[in-house]
Short mmCIF file of C-alpha atoms in Angstrom, two decimals:
data_model
loop_
_atom_site.label_atom_id
_atom_site.label_comp_id
_atom_site.label_asym_id
_atom_site.label_seq_id
_atom_site.Cartn_x
_atom_site.Cartn_y
_atom_site.Cartn_z
CA MET A 1 -10.81 37.93 53.07
CA SER A 2 -14.20 35.83 52.51
CA ASP A 3 -12.45 32.93 50.89
CA PRO A 4 -13.27 29.48 52.06
CA GLN A 5 -10.46 27.93 52.10
CA ASN A 6 -8.78 30.55 54.41
CA GLY A 7 -9.46 28.83 57.68
CA LEU A 8 -7.51 25.51 56.82
CA ARG A 9 -4.86 26.85 54.94
CA ARG A 10 -2.75 26.30 58.38
CA GLY A 11 -4.04 22.87 58.60
CA ARG A 12 -3.63 20.88 55.36
CA GLY A 13 -2.56 24.34 53.42
CA ARG A 14 -5.48 24.19 50.65
CA ARG A 15 -4.71 28.08 50.45
CA PRO A 16 -4.84 28.67 46.55
CA ALA A 17 -2.01 28.53 44.62
CA GLU A 18 -1.93 32.57 43.53
CA ALA A 19 -2.87 32.64 47.48
CA VAL A 20 0.84 30.79 48.74
CA ARG A 21 2.35 32.39 45.70
CA ALA A 22 1.96 35.27 46.55
CA ALA A 23 2.18 34.71 50.70
CA ALA A 24 5.76 33.13 49.50
CA LEU A 25 6.71 36.24 47.35
CA THR A 26 5.89 38.59 50.08
CA ALA A 27 7.44 36.60 53.05
CA ALA A 28 11.00 36.87 50.46
CA GLY A 29 11.30 39.91 49.90
CA GLU A 30 10.45 40.48 53.43
CA MET A 31 13.62 39.32 54.57
CA LEU A 32 15.19 40.42 51.12
CA PHE A 33 15.02 43.98 52.65
CA GLU A 34 15.56 42.39 55.84
CA THR A 35 18.41 40.13 55.67
CA GLY A 36 19.61 41.03 51.92
CA LEU A 37 20.46 37.99 49.87
CA PRO A 38 22.47 35.58 51.12
CA GLY A 39 20.98 33.57 54.09
CA LEU A 40 17.94 33.61 51.41
CA THR A 41 16.57 30.03 52.02
CA PHE A 42 14.06 27.23 50.25
CA ASP A 43 14.24 26.91 54.21
CA LYS A 44 13.48 30.12 56.07
CA ILE A 45 10.54 31.55 52.99
CA ALA A 46 8.24 28.71 53.46
CA GLN A 47 8.53 28.47 57.71
CA ARG A 48 7.97 32.48 57.53
CA ALA A 49 5.13 32.32 54.77
CA GLY A 50 3.69 29.09 56.09
CA VAL A 51 4.26 26.65 52.81
CA SER A 52 5.50 23.53 52.22
CA LYS A 53 9.55 24.17 51.05
CA MET A 54 7.96 21.86 47.85
CA THR A 55 5.76 24.26 46.71
CA LEU A 56 8.56 26.36 46.68
CA TYR A 57 10.64 24.44 44.11
CA LYS A 58 7.53 24.03 42.73
CA TRP A 59 7.53 27.56 41.13
CA TRP A 60 10.70 29.07 42.33
CA PRO A 61 14.36 26.07 40.31
CA SER A 62 16.70 28.67 43.27
CA PRO A 63 15.95 30.31 46.15
CA GLY A 64 17.55 33.38 43.81
CA ALA A 65 14.84 32.85 41.27
CA LEU A 66 12.65 33.47 44.01
CA ALA A 67 14.22 36.18 45.42
CA PHE A 68 14.81 37.94 42.37
CA GLU A 69 11.10 37.90 41.68
CA ALA A 70 9.98 39.01 45.17
CA TYR A 71 12.44 42.02 44.80
CA PHE A 72 10.31 42.87 42.04
CA THR A 73 7.04 42.37 43.40
CA ALA A 74 8.11 44.62 45.73
CA VAL A 75 10.15 47.95 44.58
CA GLU A 76 7.20 47.67 42.18
CA PRO A 77 4.65 49.82 43.58
CA ARG A 78 6.94 51.87 45.00
CA LEU A 79 8.57 53.03 41.66
CA ALA A 80 5.32 54.64 40.24
CA PHE A 81 5.03 57.16 37.44
CA ASP A 82 3.67 60.15 37.69
CA ASP A 83 2.00 61.96 35.40
CA THR A 84 0.46 65.92 36.99
CA GLY A 85 1.57 67.51 33.61
CA ASP A 86 4.91 68.86 35.25
CA ILE A 87 8.14 66.72 33.67
CA ALA A 88 10.52 68.44 36.29
CA HIS A 89 7.98 67.75 39.40
CA ASP A 90 7.64 63.50 38.33
CA LEU A 91 11.00 63.14 37.65
CA ARG A 92 11.93 64.81 41.17
CA SER A 93 9.25 62.43 42.47
CA GLN A 94 10.11 59.19 40.92
CA LEU A 95 13.70 59.46 41.37
CA ARG A 96 13.35 60.31 45.32
CA SER A 97 11.61 57.51 45.59
CA PHE A 98 13.90 55.22 43.93
CA VAL A 99 16.99 56.64 45.69
CA ARG A 100 14.77 56.10 48.84
CA LEU A 101 14.16 52.78 48.37
CA LEU A 102 17.75 52.48 47.15
CA THR A 103 18.32 54.22 50.34
CA ALA A 104 16.73 53.15 54.09
CA GLU A 105 14.84 51.05 52.37
CA ARG A 106 17.71 48.95 51.30
CA GLY A 107 16.80 48.17 48.70
CA GLY A 108 19.96 49.07 47.11
CA PRO A 109 21.76 46.24 48.34
CA VAL A 110 19.87 43.91 46.83
CA ILE A 111 19.70 45.12 43.33
CA ALA A 112 23.51 45.29 43.24
CA ALA A 113 23.92 42.05 44.86
CA LEU A 114 21.83 41.05 42.26
CA VAL A 115 23.07 43.48 39.14
CA GLY A 116 26.85 42.27 40.31
CA ALA A 117 25.46 38.22 39.64
CA ALA A 118 24.64 38.81 36.44
CA GLN A 119 27.80 40.15 35.42
CA HIS A 120 28.98 36.48 35.22
CA ASP A 121 25.84 34.37 34.95
CA PRO A 122 23.98 35.02 31.44
CA ASP A 123 20.96 33.88 32.52
CA LEU A 124 20.45 35.80 35.40
CA ALA A 125 21.70 39.06 32.29
CA ALA A 126 19.52 38.53 30.09
CA VAL A 127 16.26 38.04 33.27
CA LEU A 128 17.81 41.21 34.37
CA ALA A 129 17.52 42.90 31.08
CA GLU A 130 13.64 41.61 30.10
CA GLN A 131 12.24 41.33 33.80
CA TYR A 132 13.67 44.67 34.85
CA THR A 133 16.32 47.10 32.69
CA ILE A 134 13.97 47.28 29.04
CA PRO A 135 10.90 47.85 31.42
CA ARG A 136 11.51 50.64 33.69
CA ARG A 137 13.30 52.17 30.99
CA THR A 138 10.32 52.04 28.37
CA LEU A 139 8.11 53.48 31.24
CA ALA A 140 10.74 56.63 32.04
CA VAL A 141 11.65 57.92 28.09
CA ASP A 142 7.13 57.48 27.53
CA ARG A 143 6.78 60.03 30.01
CA LEU A 144 9.92 62.26 28.86
CA ARG A 145 7.62 61.36 25.47
CA ARG A 146 4.47 63.00 26.67
CA ALA A 147 6.70 66.12 27.55
CA GLN A 148 8.35 66.54 24.33
CA GLU A 149 4.95 66.06 23.26
CA ALA A 150 3.96 68.95 25.87
CA GLY A 151 6.92 71.10 24.80
CA GLN A 152 8.38 70.47 28.39
CA ILE A 153 11.59 68.34 26.80
CA ALA A 154 13.82 70.36 24.17
CA PRO A 155 12.63 68.08 20.63
CA ASP A 156 15.78 67.09 19.48
CA VAL A 157 16.49 65.44 23.66
CA ASP A 158 16.46 61.23 23.27
CA PRO A 159 14.48 60.55 26.16
CA GLN A 160 16.60 56.93 26.76
CA VAL A 161 19.75 58.86 26.90
CA VAL A 162 18.30 60.77 29.41
CA VAL A 163 17.37 57.11 31.53
CA ASP A 164 21.19 56.04 32.23
CA GLN A 165 21.88 60.54 33.14
CA LEU A 166 19.26 60.08 35.82
CA TRP A 167 18.76 56.82 37.34
CA GLY A 168 21.88 55.79 35.98
CA ALA A 169 24.28 58.61 37.76
CA CYS A 170 22.01 56.58 40.94
CA TYR A 171 23.41 52.87 39.30
CA HIS A 172 26.51 53.97 39.17
CA ARG A 173 26.95 55.76 42.93
CA LEU A 174 24.77 52.14 44.00
CA LEU A 175 27.64 50.28 42.62
CA MET A 176 30.61 51.91 42.12
CA PRO A 177 30.69 54.14 45.85
CA ALA A 178 32.41 56.86 46.19
CA GLU A 179 29.78 59.58 46.21
CA PRO A 180 26.64 59.38 49.03
CA LEU A 181 22.92 58.18 47.24
CA THR A 182 20.45 61.83 48.71
CA LEU A 183 18.27 63.15 47.77
CA GLU A 184 20.02 66.09 46.95
CA PHE A 185 21.81 64.53 44.27
CA VAL A 186 19.23 63.58 42.95
CA ASP A 187 18.04 67.51 43.12
CA ALA A 188 21.62 68.03 41.59
CA LEU A 189 21.49 65.47 39.45
CA LEU A 190 17.71 67.47 37.74
CA ARG A 191 19.19 70.52 38.07
CA ASN A 192 22.67 69.42 36.16
CA LEU A 193 20.10 68.59 33.36
CA LEU A 194 17.24 70.52 31.89
CA ARG A 195 18.95 73.68 32.76
CA GLY A 196 22.66 72.16 31.46
CA ILE A 197 25.99 73.03 32.92
CA ALA A 198 27.32 75.19 30.71
CA GLN A 199 28.29 78.87 32.14
CA PRO A 200 25.18 80.45 30.40
CA VAL A 201 27.44 83.26 27.47
CA ALA A 202 26.16 87.27 28.19
CA GLY A 203 24.32 87.67 24.86
CA THR A 204 23.08 84.56 24.31
CA THR A 205 21.29 81.70 25.44
CA SER A 206 23.87 79.13 24.57
CA GLY A 207 27.78 78.04 26.58
CA ALA A 208 30.37 76.23 25.96
CA SER A 209 30.09 74.75 22.54
CA VAL A 210 28.48 71.54 21.94
CA MET B 1 67.81 48.83 26.47
CA SER B 2 72.04 48.44 26.90
CA ASP B 3 71.44 46.90 30.32
CA PRO B 4 73.49 44.09 29.81
CA GLN B 5 71.65 41.61 32.64
CA ASN B 6 69.23 41.65 30.23
CA GLY B 7 71.22 38.83 27.67
CA LEU B 8 71.02 36.37 30.85
CA ARG B 9 66.83 36.35 31.07
CA ARG B 10 65.61 33.05 28.84
CA GLY B 11 69.21 31.93 30.60
CA ARG B 12 69.01 32.58 33.94
CA GLY B 13 65.54 34.60 35.05
CA ARG B 14 68.48 38.18 35.96
CA ARG B 15 66.51 41.00 34.90
CA PRO B 16 65.76 43.40 37.58
CA ALA B 17 62.97 43.00 39.57
CA GLU B 18 61.01 45.60 37.82
CA ALA B 19 61.03 44.33 34.61
CA VAL B 20 59.55 41.20 34.84
CA ARG B 21 57.44 42.67 37.45
CA ALA B 22 56.73 45.03 34.02
CA ALA B 23 56.58 42.16 31.58
CA ALA B 24 54.63 40.50 33.99
CA LEU B 25 51.92 43.03 33.96
CA THR B 26 52.37 43.99 30.43
CA ALA B 27 51.51 40.04 29.60
CA ALA B 28 48.36 39.39 31.92
CA GLY B 29 47.28 43.30 30.76
CA GLU B 30 47.12 41.76 26.70
CA MET B 31 45.08 38.56 28.01
CA LEU B 32 43.22 40.58 29.58
CA PHE B 33 41.57 42.70 26.67
CA GLU B 34 42.30 39.45 24.27
CA THR B 35 40.42 36.80 26.47
CA GLY B 36 39.24 38.64 29.65
CA LEU B 37 39.47 37.75 33.13
CA PRO B 38 38.25 33.92 33.27
CA GLY B 39 40.36 31.31 32.35
CA LEU B 40 43.34 33.81 33.30
CA THR B 41 45.84 31.58 35.81
CA PHE B 42 49.37 32.01 36.49
CA ASP B 43 50.60 29.55 34.88
CA LYS B 44 49.58 31.10 31.46
CA ILE B 45 51.01 34.33 32.42
CA ALA B 46 54.16 33.44 33.55
CA GLN B 47 54.69 31.62 29.96
CA ARG B 48 54.36 34.82 27.85
CA ALA B 49 56.05 37.06 30.05
CA GLY B 50 58.62 34.16 29.96
CA VAL B 51 59.40 34.55 34.26
CA SER B 52 58.89 31.79 36.24
CA LYS B 53 55.33 30.46 37.69
CA MET B 54 57.51 31.91 41.51
CA THR B 55 58.16 34.84 40.35
CA LEU B 56 53.84 36.24 39.74
CA TYR B 57 53.28 34.31 43.58
CA LYS B 58 56.32 36.32 45.88
CA TRP B 59 54.10 39.27 44.26
CA TRP B 60 50.14 38.40 43.81
CA PRO B 61 47.77 36.96 45.56
CA SER B 62 46.00 36.09 43.34
CA PRO B 63 45.61 36.15 39.31
CA GLY B 64 43.02 37.84 40.00
CA ALA B 65 45.30 40.82 41.68
CA LEU B 66 47.25 40.39 39.71
CA ALA B 67 45.16 40.72 36.84
CA PHE B 68 43.80 43.97 38.27
CA GLU B 69 47.30 45.89 38.57
CA ALA B 70 47.11 44.60 34.54
CA TYR B 71 44.35 46.37 34.28
CA PHE B 72 45.25 49.59 35.30
CA THR B 73 48.34 49.77 33.95
CA ALA B 74 46.66 49.14 30.87
CA VAL B 75 43.88 51.96 30.17
CA GLU B 76 45.88 54.52 32.33
CA PRO B 77 47.63 55.80 29.37
CA ARG B 78 44.44 55.68 27.91
CA LEU B 79 42.42 57.73 29.93
CA ALA B 80 44.52 60.54 29.81
CA PHE B 81 42.42 64.19 31.10
CA ASP B 82 43.83 66.34 28.51
CA ASP B 83 43.28 70.30 29.44
CA THR B 84 42.91 72.51 25.79
CA GLY B 85 41.22 75.37 27.52
CA ASP B 86 38.32 73.86 26.12
CA ILE B 87 36.43 71.69 28.20
CA ALA B 88 33.93 70.79 26.47
CA HIS B 89 36.24 69.23 23.81
CA ASP B 90 38.02 67.98 26.51
CA LEU B 91 35.29 65.84 27.98
CA ARG B 92 34.35 64.92 24.62
CA SER B 93 37.77 63.18 23.51
CA GLN B 94 38.65 61.95 27.03
CA LEU B 95 34.80 60.33 26.60
CA ARG B 96 35.43 59.21 23.48
CA SER B 97 38.19 57.00 24.83
CA PHE B 98 36.60 55.69 27.36
CA VAL B 99 34.08 54.60 25.18
CA ARG B 100 36.45 52.96 22.35
CA LEU B 101 38.31 51.95 26.04
CA LEU B 102 35.53 49.35 26.50
CA THR B 103 34.24 48.52 23.43
CA ALA B 104 36.51 48.23 19.78
CA GLU B 105 39.84 47.51 23.27
CA ARG B 106 37.56 45.09 25.11
CA GLY B 107 38.25 46.83 28.04
CA GLY B 108 34.55 46.95 28.73
CA PRO B 109 33.71 42.68 30.03
CA VAL B 110 37.16 42.98 32.83
CA ILE B 111 35.64 46.25 34.18
CA ALA B 112 31.97 44.94 33.98
CA ALA B 113 34.07 41.47 35.31
CA LEU B 114 35.65 43.20 38.38
CA VAL B 115 32.35 45.92 39.72
CA GLY B 116 30.34 42.42 39.14
CA ALA B 117 32.59 40.92 41.77
CA ALA B 118 33.02 43.59 43.81
CA GLN B 119 29.41 43.51 44.80
CA HIS B 120 29.82 40.41 47.06
CA ASP B 121 33.61 41.21 47.43
CA PRO B 122 34.31 43.53 50.28
CA ASP B 123 38.49 43.39 50.03
CA LEU B 124 37.81 44.01 46.28
CA ALA B 125 35.55 46.49 46.40
CA ALA B 126 37.26 48.96 48.89
CA VAL B 127 40.49 48.02 46.64
CA LEU B 128 38.42 49.15 43.40
CA ALA B 129 37.67 52.14 45.06
CA GLU B 130 40.77 53.18 46.52
CA GLN B 131 42.50 52.77 43.82
CA TYR B 132 39.98 53.27 40.15
CA THR B 133 36.75 54.61 41.01
CA ILE B 134 37.56 57.09 43.84
CA PRO B 135 41.47 58.46 41.41
CA ARG B 136 39.82 58.99 38.90
CA ARG B 137 36.87 61.07 39.99
CA THR B 138 39.01 63.27 40.94
CA LEU B 139 40.81 64.04 37.44
CA ALA B 140 37.41 64.86 36.22
CA VAL B 141 36.80 67.09 38.93
CA ASP B 142 39.84 68.70 38.40
CA ARG B 143 39.42 69.56 34.72
CA LEU B 144 35.30 70.39 36.15
CA ARG B 145 37.19 72.67 39.12
CA ARG B 146 39.20 75.06 36.00
CA ALA B 147 37.08 74.53 33.36
CA GLN B 148 34.52 76.74 36.32
CA GLU B 149 37.40 78.76 37.22
CA ALA B 150 38.12 79.83 33.21
CA GLY B 151 34.04 80.62 33.14
CA GLN B 152 32.80 77.35 31.58
CA ILE B 153 31.21 75.44 33.91
CA ALA B 154 28.37 77.41 36.68
CA PRO B 155 29.80 77.97 39.27
CA ASP B 156 26.69 76.05 41.76
CA VAL B 157 27.35 73.52 39.66
CA ASP B 158 28.85 70.06 41.77
CA PRO B 159 32.10 68.27 40.03
CA GLN B 160 31.40 65.07 41.54
CA VAL B 161 27.66 65.15 40.11
CA VAL B 162 28.65 65.42 36.51
CA VAL B 163 30.95 62.27 37.18
CA ASP B 164 27.84 60.89 37.72
CA GLN B 165 25.88 62.09 34.85
CA LEU B 166 28.62 61.50 32.05
CA TRP B 167 30.75 57.98 33.07
CA GLY B 168 28.19 57.20 35.36
CA ALA B 169 25.76 56.81 32.47
CA CYS B 170 28.60 55.57 30.35
CA TYR B 171 29.22 52.53 32.60
CA HIS B 172 24.80 51.99 33.38
CA ARG B 173 24.74 50.86 29.62
CA LEU B 174 28.00 48.42 30.17
CA LEU B 175 26.56 46.92 33.94
CA MET B 176 22.59 46.85 33.22
CA PRO B 177 22.74 46.41 28.51
CA ALA B 178 19.85 47.55 27.56
CA GLU B 179 21.25 50.23 24.93
CA PRO B 180 23.51 50.58 22.87
CA LEU B 181 27.63 51.89 23.44
CA THR B 182 28.31 54.75 21.46
CA LEU B 183 30.93 57.95 20.29
CA GLU B 184 26.88 58.96 19.65
CA PHE B 185 26.10 58.11 22.74
CA VAL B 186 29.49 60.29 24.32
CA ASP B 187 27.85 62.90 22.06
CA ALA B 188 23.79 62.95 23.19
CA LEU B 189 25.89 63.00 27.50
CA LEU B 190 27.78 66.32 26.66
CA ARG B 191 25.36 67.59 24.40
CA ASN B 192 21.91 67.28 27.31
CA LEU B 193 24.42 68.42 29.95
CA LEU B 194 25.96 71.24 28.93
CA ARG B 195 23.28 73.27 27.65
CA GLY B 196 20.46 71.00 29.30
CA ILE B 197 17.05 68.77 27.89
CA ALA B 198 13.90 71.07 29.10
CA GLN B 199 13.12 73.30 26.46
CA PRO B 200 13.28 76.90 26.49
CA VAL B 201 10.89 79.24 26.74
CA ALA B 202 10.02 82.29 24.49
CA GLY B 203 12.04 85.21 25.81
CA THR B 204 13.42 83.20 28.66
CA THR B 205 16.58 82.00 29.19
CA SER B 206 15.60 78.90 31.14
CA GLY B 207 13.31 76.18 30.83
CA ALA B 208 11.26 73.74 32.89
CA SER B 209 10.80 74.72 36.55
CA VAL B 210 14.40 73.82 38.30
#
């Protein structure tokens, strides 16, 4: 905040590289959530961030690459994973933040466009897997493993499969839309998966044969 | 088979319209599973089906539209939903067919390409929802409702949510690849969802608070 270069930024572009980079990411992230991926150009981002277009070209090969990094910079704090010691509580609060990001905060069309484009762009597919899909899976898997150690999740459950049955179920409603993506849906996902959907057979604790 | 027009088909193209249409769909479906969506042209389909390219133009606006119909014609019999009276058995056999279709039978890249393209093509998105996503959800929901009536699935479970936690989980591994899509995965999905993942608390039949 007291950086003496700040006073010069509009006149001579003398902000430190990291500040310029952050300004570009913030501007691109805001524009993504306001207007979506199509229409995002280096011209518009440069204007909003108060940086030169040449600077953007120096760091990102395309507006798409900048948009991709901006999206994940913007969503990172929204997708934090709490550990209160209660796995049901922590899954619910993380999934609710995730669904709000996709719906009310309009991240859904952005991630849908990225996943869609990745289906015919192997480079984007690789970046999406390495920088988004795998790290986000790992956060959830780590939290689920701690819940297994704490005796809250059955020890023979594969946490990777749980990820597909919670977050994957939300992506299904996003990418192949047919039913609404709501906070009630999140609660139903958790209820089904934690307690099971089989009707308990009287006198035993297990339901349909599995 | 005894249709007298059959003998004329190569010389004068006199097969009945429905037979020509079926031949085009079969050829396009086979080519889709052999080589994928890219590279599928009216020329190649016409040659393989033994029909004229003009005939294809008459029925389908583009090779993509023909490919879309061919795909669903080809997968329909593979995705039949049994009702043996045992929901765990019927879900397992349908999901295993589905995963085999996506992997060993190479349907995965085709449906991934269609879902990917639908993210930026509203017309394709509408067709995909109406002709594939919604009808297939309905088949599963109907079978799950009968299982509820038979006392095999808890009565307060929303069958639509179950669809997202089984088939949606498979689509998640297809569209955002990170973990393998296998028959063991199908078994884990069913085990988790039918019995629940929460560690049962000693002396009660319920686990973590839901």
